[in-house]
mmCIF file of C-alpha atoms in Angstrom:
data_model
loop_
_atom_site.group_PDB
_atom_site.id
_atom_site.type_symbol
_atom_site.label_atom_id
_atom_site.label_comp_id
_atom_site.label_asym_id
_atom_site.label_seq_id
_atom_site.Cartn_x
_atom_site.Cartn_y
_atom_site.Cartn_z
ATOM 1 C CA MET D 1 8.125 -6.343 -5.175
ATOM 2 C CA CYS D 2 9.061 -4.894 -8.565
ATOM 3 C CA PRO D 3 12.476 -3.371 -9.316
ATOM 4 C CA PRO D 4 12.359 0.360 -10.183
ATOM 5 C CA THR D 5 14.010 -0.221 -13.561
ATOM 6 C CA TYR D 6 11.776 2.254 -15.379
ATOM 7 C CA VAL D 7 10.807 4.495 -12.455
ATOM 8 C CA ALA D 8 10.105 8.065 -13.522
ATOM 9 C CA VAL D 9 7.705 10.912 -12.884
ATOM 10 C CA ASP D 10 6.406 11.564 -16.383
ATOM 11 C CA TYR D 11 2.902 12.488 -15.230
ATOM 12 C CA ALA D 12 1.155 13.531 -12.022
ATOM 13 C CA VAL D 13 -1.697 11.479 -10.605
ATOM 14 C CA ASN D 14 -1.211 12.520 -6.981
ATOM 15 C CA PRO D 15 0.063 15.636 -5.164
ATOM 16 C CA TRP D 16 3.432 14.020 -4.412
ATOM 17 C CA MET D 17 4.348 13.666 -8.095
ATOM 18 C CA VAL D 18 6.192 16.591 -9.703
ATOM 19 C CA PRO D 19 7.161 15.838 -13.326
ATOM 20 C CA SER D 20 9.647 18.720 -13.386
ATOM 21 C CA ALA D 21 11.681 17.169 -10.561
ATOM 22 C CA PRO D 22 14.465 14.852 -11.799
ATOM 23 C CA VAL D 23 14.432 11.182 -10.794
ATOM 24 C CA ASP D 24 17.716 9.445 -9.962
ATOM 25 C CA ARG D 25 17.108 5.831 -11.002
ATOM 26 C CA HIS D 26 20.374 4.647 -9.505
ATOM 27 C CA ARG D 27 19.437 6.105 -6.134
ATOM 28 C CA ALA D 28 15.955 4.657 -6.409
ATOM 29 C CA ARG D 29 17.459 1.243 -7.102
ATOM 30 C CA ARG D 30 19.698 1.494 -4.030
ATOM 31 C CA GLN D 31 16.740 2.445 -1.856
ATOM 32 C CA TRP D 32 14.652 -0.394 -3.259
ATOM 33 C CA GLU D 33 17.477 -2.909 -2.709
ATOM 34 C CA THR D 34 17.778 -1.766 0.897
ATOM 35 C CA LEU D 35 14.076 -2.408 1.424
ATOM 36 C CA ARG D 36 14.240 -5.838 -0.228
ATOM 37 C CA ARG D 37 17.294 -6.803 1.817
ATOM 38 C CA THR D 38 15.557 -5.683 5.015
ATOM 39 C CA TYR D 39 12.673 -8.085 4.378
ATOM 40 C CA CYS D 40 15.062 -10.929 3.629
ATOM 41 C CA GLU D 41 17.041 -10.287 6.807
ATOM 42 C CA LEU D 42 13.782 -10.443 8.769
ATOM 43 C CA GLY D 43 13.168 -13.909 7.358
ATOM 44 C CA HIS D 44 10.576 -13.054 4.734
ATOM 45 C CA ARG D 45 10.561 -14.356 1.173
ATOM 46 C CA VAL D 46 10.501 -11.704 -1.532
ATOM 47 C CA SER D 47 9.130 -12.624 -4.959
ATOM 48 C CA LEU D 48 9.723 -10.300 -7.899
ATOM 49 C CA LEU D 49 7.420 -8.937 -10.579
ATOM 50 C CA ASP D 50 9.210 -8.115 -13.821
ATOM 51 C CA PRO D 51 9.077 -4.380 -14.649
ATOM 52 C CA LEU D 52 7.689 -3.347 -18.019
ATOM 53 C CA PRO D 53 8.790 -0.349 -20.111
ATOM 54 C CA GLY D 54 6.248 2.427 -20.252
ATOM 55 C CA LEU D 55 4.905 1.616 -16.776
ATOM 56 C CA PRO D 56 7.088 3.691 -14.415
ATOM 57 C CA ASP D 57 4.848 3.137 -11.365
ATOM 58 C CA MET D 58 5.084 -0.670 -11.354
ATOM 59 C CA VAL D 59 7.536 -0.343 -8.455
ATOM 60 C CA TYR D 60 4.456 0.452 -6.334
ATOM 61 C CA THR D 61 3.289 -3.157 -6.251
ATOM 62 C CA ALA D 62 0.925 -2.667 -3.321
ATOM 63 C CA ASN D 63 -1.593 -1.223 -5.766
ATOM 64 C CA GLY D 64 -1.701 -4.303 -7.991
ATOM 65 C CA ALA D 65 -3.893 -6.714 -6.012
ATOM 66 C CA THR D 66 -5.187 -7.828 -2.620
ATOM 67 C CA VAL D 67 -4.536 -11.399 -1.482
ATOM 68 C CA VAL D 68 -6.370 -13.205 1.336
ATOM 69 C CA ASP D 69 -5.990 -16.949 1.988
ATOM 70 C CA GLY D 70 -4.637 -17.472 -1.509
ATOM 71 C CA VAL D 71 -7.567 -15.659 -3.150
ATOM 72 C CA VAL D 72 -6.453 -12.804 -5.400
ATOM 73 C CA LEU D 73 -8.613 -9.778 -6.080
ATOM 74 C CA GLY D 74 -6.895 -7.966 -8.914
ATOM 75 C CA ALA D 75 -6.774 -4.210 -9.323
ATOM 76 C CA ARG D 76 -8.498 -1.827 -11.706
ATOM 77 C CA PHE D 77 -6.710 1.510 -11.767
ATOM 78 C CA ARG D 78 -8.417 4.885 -11.728
ATOM 79 C CA HIS D 79 -5.924 6.547 -14.081
ATOM 80 C CA PRO D 80 -5.201 5.271 -17.603
ATOM 81 C CA GLU D 81 -1.448 5.782 -17.108
ATOM 82 C CA ARG D 82 -1.401 2.816 -14.718
ATOM 83 C CA ALA D 83 -4.151 0.662 -16.248
ATOM 84 C CA ALA D 84 -1.840 -1.895 -17.894
ATOM 85 C CA GLU D 85 -0.221 -2.757 -14.552
ATOM 86 C CA ALA D 86 -3.344 -4.670 -13.512
ATOM 87 C CA ALA D 87 -2.960 -7.391 -16.143
ATOM 88 C CA ALA D 88 0.736 -7.790 -15.346
ATOM 89 C CA HIS D 89 -0.115 -8.508 -11.721
ATOM 90 C CA ARG D 90 -2.874 -10.991 -12.600
ATOM 91 C CA ASP D 91 -0.525 -12.791 -14.993
ATOM 92 C CA TRP D 92 2.126 -13.037 -12.286
ATOM 93 C CA PHE D 93 -0.257 -14.676 -9.846
ATOM 94 C CA ARG D 94 -1.567 -17.164 -12.401
ATOM 95 C CA THR D 95 1.990 -18.099 -13.413
ATOM 96 C CA ALA D 96 2.859 -18.525 -9.728
ATOM 97 C CA GLY D 97 0.088 -21.120 -9.388
ATOM 98 C CA PHE D 98 -2.744 -19.102 -7.878
ATOM 99 C CA THR D 99 -6.001 -20.532 -9.214
ATOM 100 C CA ARG D 100 -8.465 -18.004 -7.821
ATOM 101 C CA VAL D 101 -7.568 -14.731 -9.515
ATOM 102 C CA THR D 102 -10.418 -12.262 -10.100
ATOM 103 C CA GLU D 103 -10.431 -9.353 -12.508
ATOM 104 C CA PRO D 104 -12.595 -6.736 -10.769
ATOM 105 C CA VAL D 105 -15.563 -4.896 -12.226
ATOM 106 C CA PHE D 106 -15.081 -1.715 -10.211
ATOM 107 C CA VAL D 107 -12.020 0.453 -9.616
ATOM 108 C CA ASN D 108 -9.915 -0.712 -6.701
ATOM 109 C CA GLU D 109 -6.235 0.020 -6.276
ATOM 110 C CA GLY D 110 -5.225 -3.080 -4.370
ATOM 111 C CA GLU D 111 -3.608 -2.721 -0.988
ATOM 112 C CA GLY D 112 -3.417 0.983 -1.573
ATOM 113 C CA ASP D 113 -7.028 1.057 -0.404
ATOM 114 C CA LEU D 114 -7.739 -2.474 0.893
ATOM 115 C CA LEU D 115 -5.854 -3.271 4.100
ATOM 116 C CA VAL D 116 -6.361 -6.560 5.925
ATOM 117 C CA ALA D 117 -6.697 -6.156 9.697
ATOM 118 C CA GLY D 118 -7.427 -9.467 11.362
ATOM 119 C CA ASP D 119 -10.699 -10.836 10.035
ATOM 120 C CA VAL D 120 -11.802 -7.601 8.346
ATOM 121 C CA VAL D 121 -10.657 -5.514 5.404
ATOM 122 C CA LEU D 122 -10.335 -1.782 6.004
ATOM 123 C CA ALA D 123 -11.343 -0.212 2.705
ATOM 124 C CA GLY D 124 -10.573 3.327 1.627
ATOM 125 C CA THR D 125 -12.517 5.479 -0.804
ATOM 126 C CA GLY D 126 -12.811 9.142 -1.694
ATOM 127 C CA PHE D 127 -10.083 9.528 -4.304
ATOM 128 C CA ARG D 128 -9.240 6.239 -6.042
ATOM 129 C CA THR D 129 -11.231 3.137 -5.115
ATOM 130 C CA ASP D 130 -14.906 3.044 -6.081
ATOM 131 C CA PRO D 131 -17.081 2.377 -3.009
ATOM 132 C CA ARG D 132 -18.851 -0.343 -5.010
ATOM 133 C CA ALA D 133 -15.545 -2.204 -5.034
ATOM 134 C CA HIS D 134 -15.939 -2.688 -1.287
ATOM 135 C CA THR D 135 -18.949 -4.944 -1.832
ATOM 136 C CA GLU D 136 -17.009 -6.733 -4.562
ATOM 137 C CA ALA D 137 -14.114 -7.278 -2.139
ATOM 138 C CA THR D 138 -16.484 -8.779 0.427
ATOM 139 C CA ARG D 139 -17.745 -11.278 -2.126
ATOM 140 C CA VAL D 140 -14.367 -12.224 -3.605
ATOM 141 C CA LEU D 141 -12.228 -12.259 -0.462
ATOM 142 C CA GLY D 142 -14.852 -13.589 1.940
ATOM 143 C CA ARG D 143 -14.102 -10.947 4.563
ATOM 144 C CA SER D 144 -16.199 -8.227 6.136
ATOM 145 C CA VAL D 145 -15.272 -4.817 4.764
ATOM 146 C CA VAL D 146 -15.199 -1.575 6.761
ATOM 147 C CA THR D 147 -15.563 1.496 4.537
ATOM 148 C CA LEU D 148 -13.410 4.516 5.413
ATOM 149 C CA GLU D 149 -13.651 7.798 3.510
ATOM 150 C CA LEU D 150 -10.559 9.890 2.845
ATOM 151 C CA VAL D 151 -10.801 13.681 2.534
ATOM 152 C CA ASP D 152 -7.237 15.022 2.147
ATOM 153 C CA PRO D 153 -5.803 14.678 -1.399
ATOM 154 C CA ARG D 154 -2.314 14.219 0.021
ATOM 155 C CA TYR D 155 -3.562 10.961 1.497
ATOM 156 C CA TYR D 156 -5.284 9.658 -1.587
ATOM 157 C CA HIS D 157 -4.812 5.979 -0.699
ATOM 158 C CA LEU D 158 -5.710 4.400 2.621
ATOM 159 C CA ASP D 159 -2.174 3.077 3.049
ATOM 160 C CA THR D 160 -0.847 6.637 3.200
ATOM 161 C CA ALA D 161 -3.123 7.534 6.128
ATOM 162 C CA LEU D 162 -3.387 4.245 8.042
ATOM 163 C CA ALA D 163 -1.022 1.404 8.877
ATOM 164 C CA VAL D 164 -2.064 -2.021 10.144
ATOM 165 C CA LEU D 165 0.482 -3.096 12.769
ATOM 166 C CA ASP D 166 -1.151 -6.337 13.878
ATOM 167 C CA PRO D 167 -4.692 -7.775 13.748
ATOM 168 C CA THR D 168 -5.902 -5.438 16.487
ATOM 169 C CA THR D 169 -3.544 -2.450 16.301
ATOM 170 C CA ILE D 170 -3.401 0.351 13.766
ATOM 171 C CA GLY D 171 -1.785 3.739 13.434
ATOM 172 C CA TYR D 172 -3.643 6.485 11.590
ATOM 173 C CA LEU D 173 -3.985 10.198 10.922
ATOM 174 C CA PRO D 174 -7.497 11.287 11.999
ATOM 175 C CA GLU D 175 -7.462 14.430 9.876
ATOM 176 C CA ALA D 176 -7.235 12.358 6.703
ATOM 177 C CA PHE D 177 -10.738 10.923 7.284
ATOM 178 C CA THR D 178 -14.302 12.184 7.481
ATOM 179 C CA ALA D 179 -15.755 12.646 10.960
ATOM 180 C CA ALA D 180 -17.890 9.536 10.458
ATOM 181 C CA SER D 181 -14.869 7.411 9.537
ATOM 182 C CA GLN D 182 -12.904 8.786 12.492
ATOM 183 C CA SER D 183 -15.734 7.632 14.729
ATOM 184 C CA VAL D 184 -15.617 4.148 13.205
ATOM 185 C CA LEU D 185 -11.874 3.901 13.771
ATOM 186 C CA ARG D 186 -12.104 5.102 17.382
ATOM 187 C CA GLU D 187 -14.779 2.521 18.106
ATOM 188 C CA ARG D 188 -13.006 -0.400 16.429
ATOM 189 C CA PHE D 189 -9.465 0.469 17.500
ATOM 190 C CA PRO D 190 -9.615 2.283 20.856
ATOM 191 C CA GLY D 191 -5.906 1.671 21.422
ATOM 192 C CA ALA D 192 -4.799 2.950 18.029
ATOM 193 C CA ILE D 193 -1.633 4.980 17.591
ATOM 194 C CA VAL D 194 -2.610 8.488 16.498
ATOM 195 C CA ALA D 195 0.007 9.837 14.134
ATOM 196 C CA ASP D 196 1.411 13.322 14.316
ATOM 197 C CA PRO D 197 0.688 15.279 11.111
ATOM 198 C CA ALA D 198 4.423 15.873 10.645
ATOM 199 C CA ASP D 199 5.105 12.134 10.591
ATOM 200 C CA ALA D 200 2.192 11.494 8.236
ATOM 201 C CA ALA D 201 3.484 14.218 5.932
ATOM 202 C CA VAL D 202 6.630 12.173 5.234
ATOM 203 C CA LEU D 203 4.422 9.125 4.568
ATOM 204 C CA GLY D 204 5.289 7.636 7.934
ATOM 205 C CA LEU D 205 2.055 5.627 7.893
ATOM 206 C CA ASN D 206 3.027 3.966 4.629
ATOM 207 C CA ALA D 207 4.544 1.186 6.694
ATOM 208 C CA VAL D 208 4.807 -2.601 6.584
ATOM 209 C CA SER D 209 4.403 -4.671 9.739
ATOM 210 C CA ASP D 210 4.733 -8.421 10.189
ATOM 211 C CA GLY D 211 3.162 -8.144 13.644
ATOM 212 C CA ARG D 212 6.516 -7.571 15.307
ATOM 213 C CA HIS D 213 8.798 -5.590 13.019
ATOM 214 C CA VAL D 214 7.588 -2.328 11.518
ATOM 215 C CA VAL D 215 9.356 -1.035 8.408
ATOM 216 C CA LEU D 216 8.664 2.670 7.955
ATOM 217 C CA PRO D 217 10.313 5.811 6.549
ATOM 218 C CA ALA D 218 13.267 7.024 8.577
ATOM 219 C CA GLN D 219 11.956 10.588 8.616
ATOM 220 C CA ALA D 220 8.912 9.598 10.702
ATOM 221 C CA SER D 221 10.890 9.548 13.943
ATOM 222 C CA GLY D 222 7.975 10.317 16.229
ATOM 223 C CA LEU D 223 5.823 7.582 14.735
ATOM 224 C CA ALA D 224 8.701 5.109 14.985
ATOM 225 C CA ALA D 225 8.882 5.692 18.732
ATOM 226 C CA ALA D 226 5.192 4.893 19.255
ATOM 227 C CA PRO D 227 5.226 1.286 17.968
ATOM 228 C CA ALA D 228 8.471 0.663 19.855
ATOM 229 C CA GLY D 229 6.672 1.484 23.086
ATOM 230 C CA ARG D 230 4.097 -1.202 22.349
ATOM 231 C CA GLY D 231 6.447 -4.068 21.680
ATOM 232 C CA PHE D 232 7.019 -3.438 17.972
ATOM 233 C CA VAL D 233 10.483 -3.075 16.518
ATOM 234 C CA PRO D 234 10.603 -0.099 14.127
ATOM 235 C CA ILE D 235 13.065 -0.435 11.260
ATOM 236 C CA PRO D 236 13.498 2.968 9.577
ATOM 237 C CA GLU D 237 13.581 2.892 5.795
ATOM 238 C CA LEU D 238 14.322 5.454 3.139
ATOM 239 C CA LEU D 239 11.397 7.495 1.896
ATOM 240 C CA LYS D 240 10.437 6.617 -1.653
ATOM 241 C CA GLY D 241 9.304 9.303 -4.065
ATOM 242 C CA GLY D 242 5.521 9.313 -3.930
ATOM 243 C CA GLY D 243 5.371 6.278 -1.680
ATOM 244 C CA GLY D 244 7.006 4.554 1.234
ATOM 245 C CA PRO D 245 7.757 0.910 2.070
ATOM 246 C CA LYS D 246 4.124 -0.178 1.876
ATOM 247 C CA CYS D 247 3.612 1.246 -1.610
ATOM 248 C CA CYS D 248 6.540 -0.873 -2.780
ATOM 249 C CA THR D 249 5.269 -4.041 -1.105
ATOM 250 C CA LEU D 250 2.355 -6.328 -1.956
ATOM 251 C CA GLU D 251 1.726 -8.831 0.832
ATOM 252 C CA VAL D 252 0.971 -12.314 -0.509
ATOM 253 C CA ARG D 253 -1.235 -14.027 2.076
ATOM 254 C CA ALA D 254 -1.154 -17.504 0.621
#
């Protein structure tokens, strides 16, 4: 995670960002601290990435890399406003002792579009990540990659339209995907939780699950009830501007 020290909306690179809307950094810090404390209370270790001035979106650490079995595939951002974040993430991993850190050739925005589900990586494209990055991810991470195409600009990253709850269970919004990708998801995950559009619209699918506890925005009340009925324990969190708990969380699978 990365503290929201410099969080701001100085530019718009997705439909959720409105530069004219004021940002309360103190409130953002309280929300972020609540999320960090929630992970700690669940028994997880939270490591911190130092924020850098001029990079207001560093708080969204999920976009900085994808980590599988200690192998780190770094990010390459689509928009120049976020480009410098990629090197900061790679430097953090190298300093932390990770020896297999790859700087990618093609645009990929980390766990924003590359979600690990069991022995496969669900890979989004359509708005940010270059489809050629999916082949690169297969080579670097050593996992099969399932390409999924997004069609709604509100759900520009895969982690805004799909949540991995455990190796065999996902929640997703069908309308965010092409018909072909919907078919792939139905075939691979016949027991998936289908999100209500109202819950998706408050980024309810931007959730973090450890296989038992699901941390998701408090406003997604209907979606929270669905995992609870399947043995998951939903833990409502505060909605973050432009992103939810998952956007603020990079999972380090060492």
